[in-house]
Short mmCIF file of C-alpha atoms and ligand atoms in Angstrom, two decimals:
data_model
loop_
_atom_site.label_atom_id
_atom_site.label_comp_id
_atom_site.label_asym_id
_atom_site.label_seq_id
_atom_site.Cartn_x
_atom_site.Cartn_y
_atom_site.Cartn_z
CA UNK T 1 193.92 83.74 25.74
CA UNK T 2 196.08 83.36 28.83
CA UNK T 3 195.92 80.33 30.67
CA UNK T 4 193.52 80.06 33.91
CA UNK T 5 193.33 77.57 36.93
CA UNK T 6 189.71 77.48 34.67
CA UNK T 7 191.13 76.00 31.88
CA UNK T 8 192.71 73.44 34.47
CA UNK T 9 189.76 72.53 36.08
CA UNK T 10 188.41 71.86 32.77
CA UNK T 11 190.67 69.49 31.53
CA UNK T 12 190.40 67.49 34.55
CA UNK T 13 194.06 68.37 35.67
CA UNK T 14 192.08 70.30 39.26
CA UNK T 15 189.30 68.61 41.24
CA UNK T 16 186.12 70.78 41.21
CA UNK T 17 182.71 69.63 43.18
CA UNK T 18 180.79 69.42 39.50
CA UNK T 19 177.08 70.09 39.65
CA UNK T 20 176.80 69.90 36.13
CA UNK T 21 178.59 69.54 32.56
CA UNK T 22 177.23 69.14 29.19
CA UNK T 23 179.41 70.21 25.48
CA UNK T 24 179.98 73.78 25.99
CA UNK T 25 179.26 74.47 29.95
CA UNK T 26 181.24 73.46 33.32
CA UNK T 27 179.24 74.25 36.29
CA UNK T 28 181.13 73.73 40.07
CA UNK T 29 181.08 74.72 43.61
CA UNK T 30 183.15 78.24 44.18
CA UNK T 31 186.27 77.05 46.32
CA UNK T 32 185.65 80.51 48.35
CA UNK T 33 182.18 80.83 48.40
CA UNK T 34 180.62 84.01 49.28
CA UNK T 35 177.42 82.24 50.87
CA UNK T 36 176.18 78.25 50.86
CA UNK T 37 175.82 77.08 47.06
CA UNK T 38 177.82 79.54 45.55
CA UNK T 39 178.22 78.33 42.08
CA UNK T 40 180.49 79.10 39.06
CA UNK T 41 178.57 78.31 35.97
CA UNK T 42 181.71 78.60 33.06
CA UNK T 43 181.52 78.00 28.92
CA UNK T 44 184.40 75.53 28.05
CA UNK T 45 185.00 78.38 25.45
CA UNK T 46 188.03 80.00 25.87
CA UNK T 47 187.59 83.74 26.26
CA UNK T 48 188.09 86.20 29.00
CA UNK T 49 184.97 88.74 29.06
CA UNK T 50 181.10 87.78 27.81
CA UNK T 51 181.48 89.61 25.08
CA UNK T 52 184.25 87.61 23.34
CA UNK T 53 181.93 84.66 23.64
CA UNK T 54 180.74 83.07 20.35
CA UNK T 55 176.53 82.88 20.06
CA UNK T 56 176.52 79.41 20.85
CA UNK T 57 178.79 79.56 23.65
CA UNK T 58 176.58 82.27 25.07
CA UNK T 59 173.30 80.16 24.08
CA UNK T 60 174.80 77.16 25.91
CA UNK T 61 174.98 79.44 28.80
CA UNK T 62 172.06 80.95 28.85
CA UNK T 63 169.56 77.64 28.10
CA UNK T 64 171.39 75.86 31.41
CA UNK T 65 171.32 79.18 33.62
CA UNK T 66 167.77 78.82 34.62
CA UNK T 67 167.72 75.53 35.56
CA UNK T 68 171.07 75.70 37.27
CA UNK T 69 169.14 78.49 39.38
CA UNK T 70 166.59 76.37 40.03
CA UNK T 71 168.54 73.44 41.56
CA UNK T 72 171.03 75.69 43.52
CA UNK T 73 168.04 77.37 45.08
CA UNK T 74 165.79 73.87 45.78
CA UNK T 75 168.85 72.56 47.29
CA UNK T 76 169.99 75.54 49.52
CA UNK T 77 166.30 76.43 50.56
CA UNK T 78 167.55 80.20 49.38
CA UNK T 79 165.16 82.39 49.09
CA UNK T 80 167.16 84.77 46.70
CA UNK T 81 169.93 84.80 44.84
CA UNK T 82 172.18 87.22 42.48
CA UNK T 83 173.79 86.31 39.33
CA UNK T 84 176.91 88.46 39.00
CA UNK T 85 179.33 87.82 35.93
CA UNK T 86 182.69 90.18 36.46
CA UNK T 87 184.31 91.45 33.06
CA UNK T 88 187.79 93.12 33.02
CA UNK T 89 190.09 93.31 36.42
CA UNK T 90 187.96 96.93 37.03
CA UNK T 91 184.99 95.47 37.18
CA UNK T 92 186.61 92.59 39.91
CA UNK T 93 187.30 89.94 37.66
CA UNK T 94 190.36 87.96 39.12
CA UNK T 95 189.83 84.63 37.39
CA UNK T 96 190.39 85.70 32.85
CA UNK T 97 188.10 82.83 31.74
CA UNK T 98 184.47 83.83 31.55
CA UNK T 99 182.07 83.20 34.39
CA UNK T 100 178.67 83.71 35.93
CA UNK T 101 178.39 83.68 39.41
CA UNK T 102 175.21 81.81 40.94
CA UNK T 103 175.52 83.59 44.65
CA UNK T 104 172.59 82.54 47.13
CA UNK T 105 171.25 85.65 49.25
CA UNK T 106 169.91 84.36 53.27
CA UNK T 107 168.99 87.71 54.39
CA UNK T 108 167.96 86.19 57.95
CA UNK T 109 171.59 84.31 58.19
CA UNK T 110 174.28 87.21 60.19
CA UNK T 111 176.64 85.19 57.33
CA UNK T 112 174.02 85.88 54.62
CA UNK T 113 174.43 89.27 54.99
CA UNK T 114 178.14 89.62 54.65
CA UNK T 115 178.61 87.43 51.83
CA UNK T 116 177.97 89.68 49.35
CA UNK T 117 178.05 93.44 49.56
CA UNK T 118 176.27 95.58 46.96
CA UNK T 119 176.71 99.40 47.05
CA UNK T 120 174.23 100.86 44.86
CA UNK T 121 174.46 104.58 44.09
CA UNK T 122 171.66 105.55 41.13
CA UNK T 123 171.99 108.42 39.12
CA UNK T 124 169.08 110.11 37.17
CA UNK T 125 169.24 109.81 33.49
CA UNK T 126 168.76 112.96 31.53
CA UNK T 127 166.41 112.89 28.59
CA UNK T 128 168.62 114.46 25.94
CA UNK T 129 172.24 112.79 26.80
CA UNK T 130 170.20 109.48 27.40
CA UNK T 131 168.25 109.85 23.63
CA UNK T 132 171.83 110.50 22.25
CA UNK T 133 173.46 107.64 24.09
CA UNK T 134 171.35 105.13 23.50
CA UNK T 135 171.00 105.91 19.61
CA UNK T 136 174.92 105.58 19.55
CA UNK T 137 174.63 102.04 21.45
CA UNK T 138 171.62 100.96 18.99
CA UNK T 139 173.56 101.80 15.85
CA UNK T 140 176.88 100.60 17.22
CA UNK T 141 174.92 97.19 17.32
CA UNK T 142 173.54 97.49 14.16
CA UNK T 143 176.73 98.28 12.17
CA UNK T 144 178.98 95.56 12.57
CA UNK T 145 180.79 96.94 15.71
CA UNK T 146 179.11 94.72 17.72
CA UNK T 147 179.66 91.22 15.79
CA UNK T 148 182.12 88.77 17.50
P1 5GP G 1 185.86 86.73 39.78
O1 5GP G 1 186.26 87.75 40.80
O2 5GP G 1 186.92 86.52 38.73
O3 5GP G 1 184.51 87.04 39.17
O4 5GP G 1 185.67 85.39 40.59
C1 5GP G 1 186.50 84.26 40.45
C2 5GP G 1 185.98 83.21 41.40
O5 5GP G 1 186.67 82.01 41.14
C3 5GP G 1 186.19 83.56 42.88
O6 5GP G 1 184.92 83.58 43.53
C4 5GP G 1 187.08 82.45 43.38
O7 5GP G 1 186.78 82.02 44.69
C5 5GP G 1 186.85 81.34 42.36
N1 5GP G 1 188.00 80.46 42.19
C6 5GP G 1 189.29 80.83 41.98
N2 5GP G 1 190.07 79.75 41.87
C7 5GP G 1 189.27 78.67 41.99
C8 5GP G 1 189.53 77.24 41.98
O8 5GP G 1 190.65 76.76 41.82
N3 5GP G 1 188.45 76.43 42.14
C9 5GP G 1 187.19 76.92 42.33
N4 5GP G 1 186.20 76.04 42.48
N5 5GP G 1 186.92 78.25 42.37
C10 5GP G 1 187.96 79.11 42.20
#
């Protein structure tokens, strides 16, 4: 794994504002934040896309999430937020350490607005290709394929 101005900030070697650490998670202030609170929630894991993650890196994540949600939101007075987490440079992820974006939504704020831009184009999912599709995801998971 390549080395990322992540890895950096968690060693200590760049300043961050910290809003929480524990043994596996680094949570800090985005230094370009799309709206107020925008938080970076990051495993101290090395690996570049959620899916390299080990279980308990993932597990680390995903027990502090909530709560992190909770105290960006009581302290920001947002009344939504999105959780985005980028994997792979086509899917606009410039930073190759994994992350999870905690971005606060003020839909009355002109600034609010523009912070984050979602285009949203839904399909419809056909019956047939959909059965077929999903049977190939389910046993992809089930045979090994999908194991770390
Ligand atoms: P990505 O597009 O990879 O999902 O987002 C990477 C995020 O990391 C961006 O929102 C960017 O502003 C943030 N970022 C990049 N470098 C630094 C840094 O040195 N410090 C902090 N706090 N955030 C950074």
């Amino acid at each position: 794994m390549p080395e990322t101005i992540f890895s950096a900030i968690i060693r200590g070697e760049i300043p961050c504002h910290r809003v929480y650490e524990d043994d596996r998670v680094l949570a800090f202030l985005d230094i370009n934040p799309l709206s107020e609170g925008h938080t970076l929630v990051i495993p101290k894991e090395p690996a570049v896309t959620f899916d390299e993650l080990s279980e308990e890196s993932a597990a680390a994540l995903g027990r502090v999430l909530p709560r992190l949600c909770r105290a960006v939101v009581r302290a920001t007075g947002a009344p939504a937020y999105n959780l985005l987490q980028n994997n792979g440079a086509g899917a606009h992820q410039a930073v190759m350490h994994v992350h999870v974006h905690i971005i606060p939504r003020y839909p009355d704020r002109p600034e609010g607005r523009a912070g984050l831009g979602l285009v949203w184009r839904p399909g419809a999912l056909d019956a047939q290709a959909g059965a077929a599709l999903a049977g190939r995801i389910a046993a992809a998971f089930s045979d090994g394929a999908a194991q770390a």
